C-alpha positions as protocol buffer text, in pm:
chain_id: "A"
residue {
  index: 1
  type: MET
  ca { x: 3243 y: -8321 z: 13354 }
}
residue {
  index: 2
  type: LYS
  ca { x: 3368 y: -7969 z: 13271 }
}
residue {
  index: 3
  type: LYS
  ca { x: 3265 y: -7841 z: 13615 }
}
residue {
  index: 4
  type: ARG
  ca { x: 3466 y: -8120 z: 13780 }
}
residue {
  index: 5
  type: VAL
  ca { x: 3776 y: -8028 z: 13581 }
}
residue {
  index: 6
  type: PHE
  ca { x: 3733 y: -7657 z: 13664 }
}
residue {
  index: 7
  type: LYS
  ca { x: 3693 y: -7738 z: 14034 }
}
residue {
  index: 8
  type: ARG
  ca { x: 4009 y: -7955 z: 14033 }
}
residue {
  index: 9
  type: ILE
  ca { x: 4217 y: -7669 z: 13897 }
}
residue {
  index: 10
  type: GLY
  ca { x: 4049 y: -7414 z: 14127 }
}
residue {
  index: 11
  type: PHE
  ca { x: 3854 y: -7234 z: 13854 }
}
residue {
  index: 12
  type: ASN
  ca { x: 3481 y: -7163 z: 13888 }
}
residue {
  index: 13
  type: SER
  ca { x: 3310 y: -7176 z: 13547 }
}
residue {
  index: 14
  type: ASP
  ca { x: 3032 y: -6942 z: 13666 }
}
residue {
  index: 15
  type: ASP
  ca { x: 3289 y: -6667 z: 13716 }
}
residue {
  index: 16
  type: SER
  ca { x: 3477 y: -6735 z: 13396 }
}
residue {
  index: 17
  type: ALA
  ca { x: 3499 y: -6500 z: 13099 }
}
residue {
  index: 18
  type: THR
  ca { x: 3293 y: -6746 z: 12898 }
}
residue {
  index: 19
  type: GLY
  ca { x: 3014 y: -6733 z: 13153 }
}
residue {
  index: 20
  type: ARG
  ca { x: 3014 y: -6357 z: 13154 }
}
residue {
  index: 21
  type: LYS
  ca { x: 3001 y: -6346 z: 12773 }
}
residue {
  index: 22
  type: LEU
  ca { x: 2710 y: -6590 z: 12768 }
}
residue {
  index: 23
  type: ALA
  ca { x: 2525 y: -6378 z: 13022 }
}
residue {
  index: 24
  type: GLU
  ca { x: 2594 y: -6066 z: 12817 }
}
residue {
  index: 25
  type: LEU
  ca { x: 2470 y: -6236 z: 12500 }
}
residue {
  index: 26
  type: LYS
  ca { x: 2151 y: -6343 z: 12676 }
}
residue {
  index: 27
  type: ARG
  ca { x: 2099 y: -5990 z: 12806 }
}
residue {
  index: 28
  type: ARG
  ca { x: 2148 y: -5844 z: 12459 }
}
residue {
  index: 29
  type: ALA
  ca { x: 1912 y: -6099 z: 12306 }
}
residue {
  index: 30
  type: PHE
  ca { x: 1648 y: -6017 z: 12567 }
}
residue {
  index: 31
  type: LEU
  ca { x: 1684 y: -5641 z: 12505 }
}
residue {
  index: 32
  type: SER
  ca { x: 1667 y: -5703 z: 12130 }
}
residue {
  index: 33
  type: ARG
  ca { x: 1339 y: -5891 z: 12170 }
}
residue {
  index: 34
  type: ILE
  ca { x: 1203 y: -5612 z: 12388 }
}
residue {
  index: 35
  type: ARG
  ca { x: 1296 y: -5352 z: 12125 }
}
residue {
  index: 36
  type: THR
  ca { x: 1142 y: -5561 z: 11847 }
}
residue {
  index: 37
  type: VAL
  ca { x: 817 y: -5612 z: 12037 }
}
residue {
  index: 38
  type: SER
  ca { x: 805 y: -5242 z: 12129 }
}
residue {
  index: 39
  type: LEU
  ca { x: 861 y: -5140 z: 11766 }
}
residue {
  index: 40
  type: LEU
  ca { x: 587 y: -5374 z: 11645 }
}
residue {
  index: 41
  type: VAL
  ca { x: 346 y: -5239 z: 11905 }
}
residue {
  index: 42
  type: PHE
  ca { x: 436 y: -4882 z: 11810 }
}
residue {
  index: 43
  type: LEU
  ca { x: 385 y: -4952 z: 11439 }
}
residue {
  index: 44
  type: GLY
  ca { x: 57 y: -5129 z: 11510 }
}
residue {
  index: 45
  type: VAL
  ca { x: -78 y: -4841 z: 11716 }
}
residue {
  index: 46
  type: GLY
  ca { x: 44 y: -4590 z: 11456 }
}
residue {
  index: 47
  type: LEU
  ca { x: -119 y: -4789 z: 11177 }
}
residue {
  index: 48
  type: MET
  ca { x: -452 y: -4807 z: 11358 }
}
residue {
  index: 49
  type: PHE
  ca { x: -437 y: -4433 z: 11429 }
}
residue {
  index: 50
  type: ALA
  ca { x: -359 y: -4358 z: 11063 }
}
residue {
  index: 51
  type: TYR
  ca { x: -645 y: -4585 z: 10947 }
}
residue {
  index: 52
  type: ASP
  ca { x: -880 y: -4398 z: 11178 }
}
residue {
  index: 53
  type: GLN
  ca { x: -765 y: -4058 z: 11051 }
}
residue {
  index: 54
  type: VAL
  ca { x: -812 y: -4146 z: 10682 }
}
residue {
  index: 55
  type: GLY
  ca { x: -1134 y: -4338 z: 10741 }
}
residue {
  index: 56
  type: PHE
  ca { x: -996 y: -4662 z: 10598 }
}
residue {
  index: 57
  type: SER
  ca { x: -1258 y: -4934 z: 10584 }
}
residue {
  index: 58
  type: LEU
  ca { x: -1266 y: -5267 z: 10402 }
}
residue {
  index: 59
  type: ARG
  ca { x: -1643 y: -5239 z: 10402 }
}
residue {
  index: 60
  type: GLU
  ca { x: -1624 y: -4910 z: 10211 }
}
residue {
  index: 61
  type: LEU
  ca { x: -1378 y: -5058 z: 9964 }
}
residue {
  index: 62
  type: ALA
  ca { x: -1611 y: -5353 z: 9903 }
}
residue {
  index: 63
  type: LYS
  ca { x: -1901 y: -5111 z: 9860 }
}
residue {
  index: 64
  type: PHE
  ca { x: -1730 y: -4918 z: 9581 }
}
residue {
  index: 65
  type: LEU
  ca { x: -1555 y: -5214 z: 9418 }
}
residue {
  index: 66
  type: PRO
  ca { x: -1827 y: -5263 z: 9150 }
}
residue {
  index: 67
  type: ASP
  ca { x: -1794 y: -4897 z: 9048 }
}
residue {
  index: 68
  type: PHE
  ca { x: -1420 y: -4937 z: 9023 }
}
residue {
  index: 69
  type: LEU
  ca { x: -1453 y: -5245 z: 8805 }
}
residue {
  index: 70
  type: ASN
  ca { x: -1695 y: -5059 z: 8577 }
}
residue {
  index: 71
  type: ALA
  ca { x: -1447 y: -4774 z: 8551 }
}
residue {
  index: 72
  type: MET
  ca { x: -1174 y: -5021 z: 8456 }
}
residue {
  index: 73
  type: GLY
  ca { x: -1391 y: -5123 z: 8165 }
}
residue {
  index: 74
  type: ASP
  ca { x: -1393 y: -4758 z: 8053 }
}
residue {
  index: 75
  type: TYR
  ca { x: -1020 y: -4720 z: 8110 }
}
residue {
  index: 76
  type: PHE
  ca { x: -955 y: -5013 z: 7878 }
}
residue {
  index: 77
  type: PRO
  ca { x: -1231 y: -5023 z: 7613 }
}
residue {
  index: 78
  type: THR
  ca { x: -1240 y: -5330 z: 7394 }
}
residue {
  index: 79
  type: THR
  ca { x: -1358 y: -5418 z: 7047 }
}
residue {
  index: 80
  type: ALA
  ca { x: -1425 y: -5753 z: 6886 }
}
residue {
  index: 81
  type: VAL
  ca { x: -1163 y: -5893 z: 6648 }
}
residue {
  index: 82
  type: PHE
  ca { x: -1248 y: -6234 z: 6504 }
}
residue {
  index: 83
  type: GLY
  ca { x: -1491 y: -6272 z: 6791 }
}
residue {
  index: 84
  type: LEU
  ca { x: -1227 y: -6202 z: 7054 }
}
residue {
  index: 85
  type: PRO
  ca { x: -1215 y: -5888 z: 7279 }
}
residue {
  index: 86
  type: VAL
  ca { x: -914 y: -5669 z: 7197 }
}
residue {
  index: 87
  type: LEU
  ca { x: -813 y: -5336 z: 7347 }
}
residue {
  index: 88
  type: ASP
  ca { x: -956 y: -5060 z: 7129 }
}
residue {
  index: 89
  type: PHE
  ca { x: -664 y: -4821 z: 7073 }
}
residue {
  index: 90
  type: GLY
  ca { x: -870 y: -4642 z: 6809 }
}
residue {
  index: 91
  type: ARG
  ca { x: -1080 y: -4468 z: 7076 }
}
residue {
  index: 92
  type: TYR
  ca { x: -763 y: -4342 z: 7241 }
}
residue {
  index: 93
  type: TRP
  ca { x: -627 y: -4212 z: 6913 }
}
residue {
  index: 94
  type: VAL
  ca { x: -949 y: -4027 z: 6827 }
}
residue {
  index: 95
  type: PHE
  ca { x: -932 y: -3834 z: 7154 }
}
residue {
  index: 96
  type: ILE
  ca { x: -557 y: -3769 z: 7119 }
}
residue {
  index: 97
  type: ARG
  ca { x: -617 y: -3610 z: 6777 }
}
residue {
  index: 98
  type: GLN
  ca { x: -929 y: -3417 z: 6875 }
}
residue {
  index: 99
  type: GLU
  ca { x: -772 y: -3262 z: 7186 }
}
residue {
  index: 100
  type: GLN
  ca { x: -429 y: -3218 z: 7025 }
}
residue {
  index: 101
  type: LEU
  ca { x: -259 y: -3388 z: 7316 }
}
residue {
  index: 102
  type: PHE
  ca { x: 82 y: -3377 z: 7152 }
}
residue {
  index: 103
  type: ARG
  ca { x: 59 y: -2998 z: 7153 }
}
residue {
  index: 104
  type: ALA
  ca { x: -35 y: -3016 z: 7521 }
}
residue {
  index: 105
  type: ALA
  ca { x: 268 y: -3240 z: 7572 }
}
residue {
  index: 106
  type: ILE
  ca { x: 488 y: -2966 z: 7424 }
}
residue {
  index: 107
  type: VAL
  ca { x: 341 y: -2723 z: 7679 }
}
residue {
  index: 108
  type: THR
  ca { x: 419 y: -2965 z: 7962 }
}
residue {
  index: 109
  type: VAL
  ca { x: 780 y: -3015 z: 7851 }
}
residue {
  index: 110
  type: SER
  ca { x: 817 y: -2639 z: 7797 }
}
residue {
  index: 111
  type: ILE
  ca { x: 703 y: -2568 z: 8154 }
}
residue {
  index: 112
  type: ALA
  ca { x: 959 y: -2815 z: 8286 }
}
residue {
  index: 113
  type: PHE
  ca { x: 1242 y: -2694 z: 8064 }
}
residue {
  index: 114
  type: ALA
  ca { x: 1184 y: -2322 z: 8122 }
}
residue {
  index: 115
  type: GLY
  ca { x: 1145 y: -2368 z: 8497 }
}
residue {
  index: 116
  type: THR
  ca { x: 1457 y: -2583 z: 8523 }
}
residue {
  index: 117
  type: LEU
  ca { x: 1665 y: -2343 z: 8315 }
}
residue {
  index: 118
  type: MET
  ca { x: 1544 y: -2038 z: 8509 }
}
residue {
  index: 119
  type: GLY
  ca { x: 1610 y: -2204 z: 8844 }
}
residue {
  index: 120
  type: THR
  ca { x: 1960 y: -2332 z: 8761 }
}
residue {
  index: 121
  type: PRO
  ca { x: 2150 y: -2002 z: 8819 }
}
residue {
  index: 122
  type: GLY
  ca { x: 1993 y: -1965 z: 9164 }
}
residue {
  index: 123
  type: ALA
  ca { x: 2062 y: -2331 z: 9238 }
}
residue {
  index: 124
  type: PHE
  ca { x: 2424 y: -2283 z: 9132 }
}
residue {
  index: 125
  type: LEU
  ca { x: 2467 y: -1979 z: 9355 }
}
residue {
  index: 126
  type: LEU
  ca { x: 2303 y: -2139 z: 9659 }
}
residue {
  index: 127
  type: GLY
  ca { x: 2479 y: -2470 z: 9599 }
}
residue {
  index: 128
  type: VAL
  ca { x: 2825 y: -2318 z: 9580 }
}
residue {
  index: 129
  type: LEU
  ca { x: 2778 y: -2080 z: 9873 }
}
residue {
  index: 130
  type: GLY
  ca { x: 2621 y: -2362 z: 10078 }
}
residue {
  index: 131
  type: SER
  ca { x: 2943 y: -2565 z: 10065 }
}
residue {
  index: 132
  type: GLU
  ca { x: 3173 y: -2535 z: 10366 }
}
residue {
  index: 133
  type: ARG
  ca { x: 3467 y: -2540 z: 10124 }
}
residue {
  index: 134
  type: VAL
  ca { x: 3351 y: -2202 z: 9989 }
}
residue {
  index: 135
  type: THR
  ca { x: 3166 y: -2038 z: 10277 }
}
residue {
  index: 136
  type: PRO
  ca { x: 3308 y: -2101 z: 10625 }
}
residue {
  index: 137
  type: PHE
  ca { x: 3098 y: -2263 z: 10895 }
}
residue {
  index: 138
  type: PRO
  ca { x: 2845 y: -2159 z: 11024 }
}
residue {
  index: 139
  type: PHE
  ca { x: 2769 y: -1898 z: 10755 }
}
residue {
  index: 140
  type: ASN
  ca { x: 2724 y: -2168 z: 10490 }
}
residue {
  index: 141
  type: PHE
  ca { x: 2418 y: -2288 z: 10682 }
}
residue {
  index: 142
  type: ILE
  ca { x: 2240 y: -1966 z: 10589 }
}
residue {
  index: 143
  type: PHE
  ca { x: 2235 y: -2082 z: 10227 }
}
residue {
  index: 144
  type: ARG
  ca { x: 2167 y: -2443 z: 10325 }
}
residue {
  index: 145
  type: SER
  ca { x: 1869 y: -2325 z: 10528 }
}
residue {
  index: 146
  type: VAL
  ca { x: 1730 y: -2135 z: 10230 }
}
residue {
  index: 147
  type: MET
  ca { x: 1750 y: -2452 z: 10021 }
}
residue {
  index: 148
  type: SER
  ca { x: 1593 y: -2656 z: 10301 }
}
residue {
  index: 149
  type: ILE
  ca { x: 1301 y: -2413 z: 10329 }
}
residue {
  index: 150
  type: ILE
  ca { x: 1245 y: -2430 z: 9953 }
}
residue {
  index: 151
  type: ARG
  ca { x: 1250 y: -2810 z: 9958 }
}
residue {
  index: 152
  type: SER
  ca { x: 1008 y: -2824 z: 10250 }
}
residue {
  index: 153
  type: ILE
  ca { x: 738 y: -2663 z: 10033 }
}
residue {
  index: 154
  type: PRO
  ca { x: 608 y: -2890 z: 9751 }
}
residue {
  index: 155
  type: ALA
  ca { x: 597 y: -2753 z: 9397 }
}
residue {
  index: 156
  type: LEU
  ca { x: 216 y: -2769 z: 9403 }
}
residue {
  index: 157
  type: VAL
  ca { x: 215 y: -2532 z: 9700 }
}
residue {
  index: 158
  type: TRP
  ca { x: 460 y: -2298 z: 9528 }
}
residue {
  index: 159
  type: ALA
  ca { x: 219 y: -2287 z: 9234 }
}
residue {
  index: 160
  type: LEU
  ca { x: -65 y: -2189 z: 9467 }
}
residue {
  index: 161
  type: ILE
  ca { x: 156 y: -1918 z: 9618 }
}
residue {
  index: 162
  type: PHE
  ca { x: 225 y: -1772 z: 9273 }
}
residue {
  index: 163
  type: ILE
  ca { x: -140 y: -1768 z: 9160 }
}
residue {
  index: 164
  type: PRO
  ca { x: -184 y: -1396 z: 9253 }
}
residue {
  index: 165
  type: LEU
  ca { x: 118 y: -1318 z: 9034 }
}
residue {
  index: 166
  type: GLY
  ca { x: 36 y: -1511 z: 8719 }
}
residue {
  index: 167
  type: GLY
  ca { x: -306 y: -1665 z: 8771 }
}
residue {
  index: 168
  type: VAL
  ca { x: -367 y: -2035 z: 8715 }
}
residue {
  index: 169
  type: SER
  ca { x: -161 y: -2074 z: 8400 }
}
residue {
  index: 170
  type: PRO
  ca { x: 154 y: -2234 z: 8258 }
}
residue {
  index: 171
  type: LEU
  ca { x: 343 y: -1927 z: 8387 }
}
residue {
  index: 172
  type: THR
  ca { x: 245 y: -2021 z: 8743 }
}
residue {
  index: 173
  type: GLY
  ca { x: 375 y: -2373 z: 8689 }
}
residue {
  index: 174
  type: THR
  ca { x: 699 y: -2242 z: 8543 }
}
residue {
  index: 175
  type: LEU
  ca { x: 760 y: -2015 z: 8841 }
}
residue {
  index: 176
  type: ALA
  ca { x: 686 y: -2299 z: 9083 }
}
residue {
  index: 177
  type: ILE
  ca { x: 936 y: -2528 z: 8910 }
}
residue {
  index: 178
  type: THR
  ca { x: 1192 y: -2246 z: 8906 }
}
residue {
  index: 179
  type: VAL
  ca { x: 1185 y: -2210 z: 9283 }
}
residue {
  index: 180
  type: ASP
  ca { x: 1164 y: -2586 z: 9339 }
}
residue {
  index: 181
  type: THR
  ca { x: 1470 y: -2637 z: 9118 }
}
residue {
  index: 182
  type: MET
  ca { x: 1671 y: -2387 z: 9321 }
}
residue {
  index: 183
  type: GLY
  ca { x: 1618 y: -2591 z: 9637 }
}
residue {
  index: 184
  type: TYR
  ca { x: 1672 y: -2941 z: 9502 }
}
residue {
  index: 185
  type: LEU
  ca { x: 1938 y: -2880 z: 9239 }
}
residue {
  index: 186
  type: GLY
  ca { x: 2126 y: -2646 z: 9473 }
}
residue {
  index: 187
  type: ARG
  ca { x: 2146 y: -2918 z: 9736 }
}
residue {
  index: 188
  type: LEU
  ca { x: 2283 y: -3163 z: 9481 }
}
residue {
  index: 189
  type: PHE
  ca { x: 2543 y: -2908 z: 9374 }
}
residue {
  index: 190
  type: THR
  ca { x: 2649 y: -2862 z: 9737 }
}
residue {
  index: 191
  type: ASP
  ca { x: 2687 y: -3237 z: 9788 }
}
residue {
  index: 192
  type: GLU
  ca { x: 2908 y: -3267 z: 9481 }
}
residue {
  index: 193
  type: LEU
  ca { x: 3140 y: -2991 z: 9606 }
}
residue {
  index: 194
  type: GLU
  ca { x: 3178 y: -3167 z: 9941 }
}
residue {
  index: 195
  type: GLU
  ca { x: 3328 y: -3474 z: 9769 }
}
residue {
  index: 196
  type: ILE
  ca { x: 3589 y: -3314 z: 9542 }
}
residue {
  index: 197
  type: ASP
  ca { x: 3964 y: -3378 z: 9560 }
}
residue {
  index: 198
  type: THR
  ca { x: 4141 y: -3138 z: 9797 }
}
residue {
  index: 199
  type: GLY
  ca { x: 4473 y: -3191 z: 9622 }
}
residue {
  index: 200
  type: ILE
  ca { x: 4365 y: -2993 z: 9318 }
}
residue {
  index: 201
  type: ILE
  ca { x: 4239 y: -2711 z: 9541 }
}
residue {
  index: 202
  type: GLU
  ca { x: 4572 y: -2695 z: 9722 }
}
residue {
  index: 203
  type: GLY
  ca { x: 4753 y: -2696 z: 9390 }
}
residue {
  index: 204
  type: VAL
  ca { x: 4553 y: -2400 z: 9258 }
}
residue {
  index: 205
  type: THR
  ca { x: 4595 y: -2213 z: 9587 }
}
residue {
  index: 206
  type: SER
  ca { x: 4973 y: -2264 z: 9582 }
}
residue {
  index: 207
  type: THR
  ca { x: 4993 y: -2072 z: 9254 }
}
residue {
  index: 208
  type: GLY
  ca { x: 4872 y: -1759 z: 9433 }
}
residue {
  index: 209
  type: ALA
  ca { x: 4517 y: -1776 z: 9299 }
}
residue {
  index: 210
  type: SER
  ca { x: 4253 y: -1563 z: 9467 }
}
residue {
  index: 211
  type: LYS
  ca { x: 3952 y: -1712 z: 9645 }
}
residue {
  index: 212
  type: PRO
  ca { x: 3717 y: -1674 z: 9344 }
}
residue {
  index: 213
  type: GLN
  ca { x: 3981 y: -1823 z: 9114 }
}
residue {
  index: 214
  type: THR
  ca { x: 4028 y: -2115 z: 9353 }
}
residue {
  index: 215
  type: VAL
  ca { x: 3654 y: -2177 z: 9358 }
}
residue {
  index: 216
  type: VAL
  ca { x: 3624 y: -2166 z: 8979 }
}
residue {
  index: 217
  type: PHE
  ca { x: 3940 y: -2350 z: 8871 }
}
residue {
  index: 218
  type: GLY
  ca { x: 4000 y: -2567 z: 9174 }
}
residue {
  index: 219
  type: MET
  ca { x: 3646 y: -2669 z: 9270 }
}
residue {
  index: 220
  type: ILE
  ca { x: 3382 y: -2607 z: 9005 }
}
residue {
  index: 221
  type: SER
  ca { x: 3609 y: -2736 z: 8728 }
}
residue {
  index: 222
  type: GLN
  ca { x: 3609 y: -3074 z: 8904 }
}
residue {
  index: 223
  type: VAL
  ca { x: 3230 y: -3105 z: 8911 }
}
residue {
  index: 224
  type: ALA
  ca { x: 3131 y: -2946 z: 8577 }
}
residue {
  index: 225
  type: ARG
  ca { x: 3022 y: -3280 z: 8430 }
}
residue {
  index: 226
  type: GLN
  ca { x: 2838 y: -3381 z: 8744 }
}
residue {
  index: 227
  type: TYR
  ca { x: 2656 y: -3048 z: 8751 }
}
residue {
  index: 228
  type: LEU
  ca { x: 2537 y: -3096 z: 8394 }
}
residue {
  index: 229
  type: ALA
  ca { x: 2431 y: -3453 z: 8472 }
}
residue {
  index: 230
  type: TRP
  ca { x: 2229 y: -3336 z: 8775 }
}
residue {
  index: 231
  type: PHE
  ca { x: 2071 y: -3062 z: 8562 }
}
residue {
  index: 232
  type: LEU
  ca { x: 1946 y: -3327 z: 8319 }
}
residue {
  index: 233
  type: PHE
  ca { x: 1820 y: -3542 z: 8607 }
}
residue {
  index: 234
  type: ILE
  ca { x: 1623 y: -3254 z: 8756 }
}
residue {
  index: 235
  type: LEU
  ca { x: 1484 y: -3168 z: 8413 }
}
residue {
  index: 236
  type: GLU
  ca { x: 1364 y: -3527 z: 8382 }
}
residue {
  index: 237
  type: PHE
  ca { x: 1202 y: -3506 z: 8725 }
}
residue {
  index: 238
  type: ASN
  ca { x: 1044 y: -3168 z: 8653 }
}
residue {
  index: 239
  type: VAL
  ca { x: 859 y: -3308 z: 8353 }
}
residue {
  index: 240
  type: ARG
  ca { x: 668 y: -3525 z: 8599 }
}
residue {
  index: 241
  type: VAL
  ca { x: 616 y: -3224 z: 8826 }
}
residue {
  index: 242
  type: ALA
  ca { x: 479 y: -3025 z: 8530 }
}
residue {
  index: 243
  type: VAL
  ca { x: 216 y: -3295 z: 8476 }
}
residue {
  index: 244
  type: GLN
  ca { x: 116 y: -3269 z: 8842 }
}
residue {
  index: 245
  type: LEU
  ca { x: 93 y: -2890 z: 8825 }
}
residue {
  index: 246
  type: GLY
  ca { x: -148 y: -2925 z: 8536 }
}
residue {
  index: 247
  type: LEU
  ca { x: -386 y: -3098 z: 8776 }
}
residue {
  index: 248
  type: ILE
  ca { x: -444 y: -2762 z: 8948 }
}
residue {
  index: 249
  type: GLY
  ca { x: -495 y: -2584 z: 8617 }
}
residue {
  index: 250
  type: ALA
  ca { x: -139 y: -2495 z: 8514 }
}
residue {
  index: 251
  type: GLY
  ca { x: -193 y: -2625 z: 8161 }
}
residue {
  index: 252
  type: GLY
  ca { x: -48 y: -2907 z: 7956 }
}
residue {
  index: 253
  type: LEU
  ca { x: -134 y: -3273 z: 7986 }
}
residue {
  index: 254
  type: GLY
  ca { x: -215 y: -3245 z: 8356 }
}
residue {
  index: 255
  type: TYR
  ca { x: -493 y: -2997 z: 8285 }
}
residue {
  index: 256
  type: THR
  ca { x: -644 y: -3233 z: 8029 }
}
residue {
  index: 257
  type: LEU
  ca { x: -636 y: -3508 z: 8291 }
}
residue {
  index: 258
  type: LEU
  ca { x: -811 y: -3274 z: 8534 }
}
residue {
  index: 259
  type: VAL
  ca { x: -1094 y: -3195 z: 8292 }
}
residue {
  index: 260
  type: GLN
  ca { x: -1149 y: -3558 z: 8194 }
}
residue {
  index: 261
  type: ARG
  ca { x: -1151 y: -3669 z: 8557 }
}
residue {
  index: 262
  type: GLN
  ca { x: -1409 y: -3407 z: 8647 }
}
residue {
  index: 263
  type: THR
  ca { x: -1634 y: -3531 z: 8365 }
}
residue {
  index: 264
  type: PHE
  ca { x: -1566 y: -3900 z: 8446 }
}
residue {
  index: 265
  type: ASN
  ca { x: -1442 y: -3973 z: 8093 }
}
residue {
  index: 266
  type: TYR
  ca { x: -1215 y: -4259 z: 8193 }
}
residue {
  index: 267
  type: THR
  ca { x: -1136 y: -4363 z: 7837 }
}
residue {
  index: 268
  type: ASN
  ca { x: -1010 y: -4013 z: 7761 }
}
residue {
  index: 269
  type: MET
  ca { x: -817 y: -4012 z: 8088 }
}
residue {
  index: 270
  type: MET
  ca { x: -635 y: -4328 z: 7986 }
}
residue {
  index: 271
  type: ALA
  ca { x: -557 y: -4180 z: 7644 }
}
residue {
  index: 272
  type: THR
  ca { x: -400 y: -3882 z: 7819 }
}
residue {
  index: 273
  type: ILE
  ca { x: -209 y: -4108 z: 8056 }
}
residue {
  index: 274
  type: LEU
  ca { x: -64 y: -4295 z: 7759 }
}
residue {
  index: 275
  type: VAL
  ca { x: 66 y: -3967 z: 7614 }
}
residue {
  index: 276
  type: VAL
  ca { x: 209 y: -3879 z: 7957 }
}
residue {
  index: 277
  type: ILE
  ca { x: 394 y: -4212 z: 7964 }
}
residue {
  index: 278
  type: LEU
  ca { x: 525 y: -4152 z: 7613 }
}
residue {
  index: 279
  type: VAL
  ca { x: 652 y: -3804 z: 7699 }
}
residue {
  index: 280
  type: VAL
  ca { x: 808 y: -3903 z: 8032 }
}
residue {
  index: 281
  type: LEU
  ca { x: 972 y: -4208 z: 7879 }
}
residue {
  index: 282
  type: SER
  ca { x: 1114 y: -4009 z: 7587 }
}
residue {
  index: 283
  type: VAL
  ca { x: 1263 y: -3744 z: 7815 }
}
residue {
  index: 284
  type: GLU
  ca { x: 1398 y: -4006 z: 8053 }
}
residue {
  index: 285
  type: ILE
  ca { x: 1564 y: -4209 z: 7779 }
}
residue {
  index: 286
  type: THR
  ca { x: 1733 y: -3901 z: 7638 }
}
residue {
  index: 287
  type: SER
  ca { x: 1840 y: -3772 z: 7980 }
}
residue {
  index: 288
  type: THR
  ca { x: 1964 y: -4109 z: 8103 }
}
residue {
  index: 289
  type: ARG
  ca { x: 2178 y: -4176 z: 7800 }
}
residue {
  index: 290
  type: ILE
  ca { x: 2334 y: -3829 z: 7806 }
}
residue {
  index: 291
  type: ARG
  ca { x: 2405 y: -3855 z: 8180 }
}
residue {
  index: 292
  type: ALA
  ca { x: 2561 y: -4197 z: 8134 }
}
residue {
  index: 293
  type: ARG
  ca { x: 2796 y: -4060 z: 7871 }
}
residue {
  index: 294
  type: LEU
  ca { x: 2887 y: -3762 z: 8089 }
}
residue {
  index: 295
  type: ARG
  ca { x: 2971 y: -3994 z: 8378 }
}
residue {
  index: 296
  type: ASN
  ca { x: 3157 y: -4234 z: 8148 }
}
residue {
  index: 297
  type: GLU
  ca { x: 2913 y: -4511 z: 8235 }
}
residue {
  index: 298
  type: GLU
  ca { x: 2741 y: -4767 z: 8021 }
}
residue {
  index: 299
  type: ALA
  ca { x: 2412 y: -4616 z: 7905 }
}
residue {
  index: 300
  type: THR
  ca { x: 2099 y: -4801 z: 8016 }
}
residue {
  index: 301
  type: GLY
  ca { x: 1926 y: -4971 z: 7727 }
}
residue {
  index: 302
  type: ILE
  ca { x: 1587 y: -4863 z: 7601 }
}
residue {
  index: 303
  type: ILE
  ca { x: 1428 y: -5197 z: 7696 }
}
residue {
  index: 304
  type: GLU
  ca { x: 1552 y: -5166 z: 8056 }
}
residue {
  index: 305
  type: LEU
  ca { x: 1419 y: -4812 z: 8076 }
}
residue {
  index: 306
  type: ILE
  ca { x: 1077 y: -4916 z: 7948 }
}
residue {
  index: 307
  type: LEU
  ca { x: 1055 y: -5211 z: 8188 }
}
residue {
  index: 308
  type: GLY
  ca { x: 1155 y: -4991 z: 8482 }
}
residue {
  index: 309
  type: LEU
  ca { x: 912 y: -4710 z: 8399 }
}
residue {
  index: 310
  type: PRO
  ca { x: 623 y: -4819 z: 8628 }
}
residue {
  index: 311
  type: GLU
  ca { x: 851 y: -4813 z: 8932 }
}
residue {
  index: 312
  type: ARG
  ca { x: 986 y: -4470 z: 8842 }
}
residue {
  index: 313
  type: LEU
  ca { x: 641 y: -4327 z: 8777 }
}
residue {
  index: 314
  type: SER
  ca { x: 539 y: -4444 z: 9126 }
}
residue {
  index: 315
  type: ARG
  ca { x: 805 y: -4208 z: 9264 }
}
residue {
  index: 316
  type: MET
  ca { x: 652 y: -3896 z: 9112 }
}
residue {
  index: 317
  type: SER
  ca { x: 753 y: -3694 z: 9421 }
}
residue {
  index: 318
  type: PRO
  ca { x: 1077 y: -3861 z: 9536 }
}
residue {
  index: 319
  type: SER
  ca { x: 1288 y: -3670 z: 9795 }
}
residue {
  index: 320
  type: LYS
  ca { x: 1606 y: -3568 z: 9646 }
}
residue {
  index: 321
  type: ASP
  ca { x: 1766 y: -3494 z: 9969 }
}
């Protein structure tokens, strides 16, 4: 019917704008399907290649599944209470007292705190000079490149690099966190400077202030709270890093985990993990509430922090880029 009407008025529907749009939509839909299929094929091939490289095998997993289930029994020992199996926290507590894990926790927090504090001046310097508002392009990329190089090397590798300097000790872990903090915290400082209000800078400049005075009073003064908040965030993150560094012998709770893993004492491992959770949660609660107040936000409740802990612990080495 529509074709008859178009023909009567001398208008060919196949050449109409509507026809061209329909053809374009079909073409786009076809290309979209091609891209989707190509992506799925690429991911499938990549997944199979990765499985081959790591030696992934369901048969191997099934082979070792009984050993894993036995280990789970050691991770969570039970005792009978009124004839019912109940988790035996007493065995955890005995090991915590014998090995003085709370003292080891102090070492872990000290590594994180000292490393963060020592790395902050370098992070501040690199972060400020890496901003295009302070250092003109392309010279600011010299400082950005330094921070990028630091971030490209994990803290564990930095610790290995510093072994000839301080041996495998808490000092090595502290130095590793110091350098790591310079890269990550410096980048966060740079990002904050890129988002400040230019009106205040122009106001300070109009008073005849020098370049350093403009940077201090026109730029850094705007981000002082944010800088302190990011410092607390990095400190919180570095506590987790300090635990990881202990796994290569840098001391603290991580070193205790290393020893217990090597001796297959899974019950003692779980006791240490519980102390790790307690320490990380305590530092995170304190840091989160302080940061919320600095940013004039509503502080996250303790219950929410506890419930969200497993997800945060799974991001032990999140990129802070």
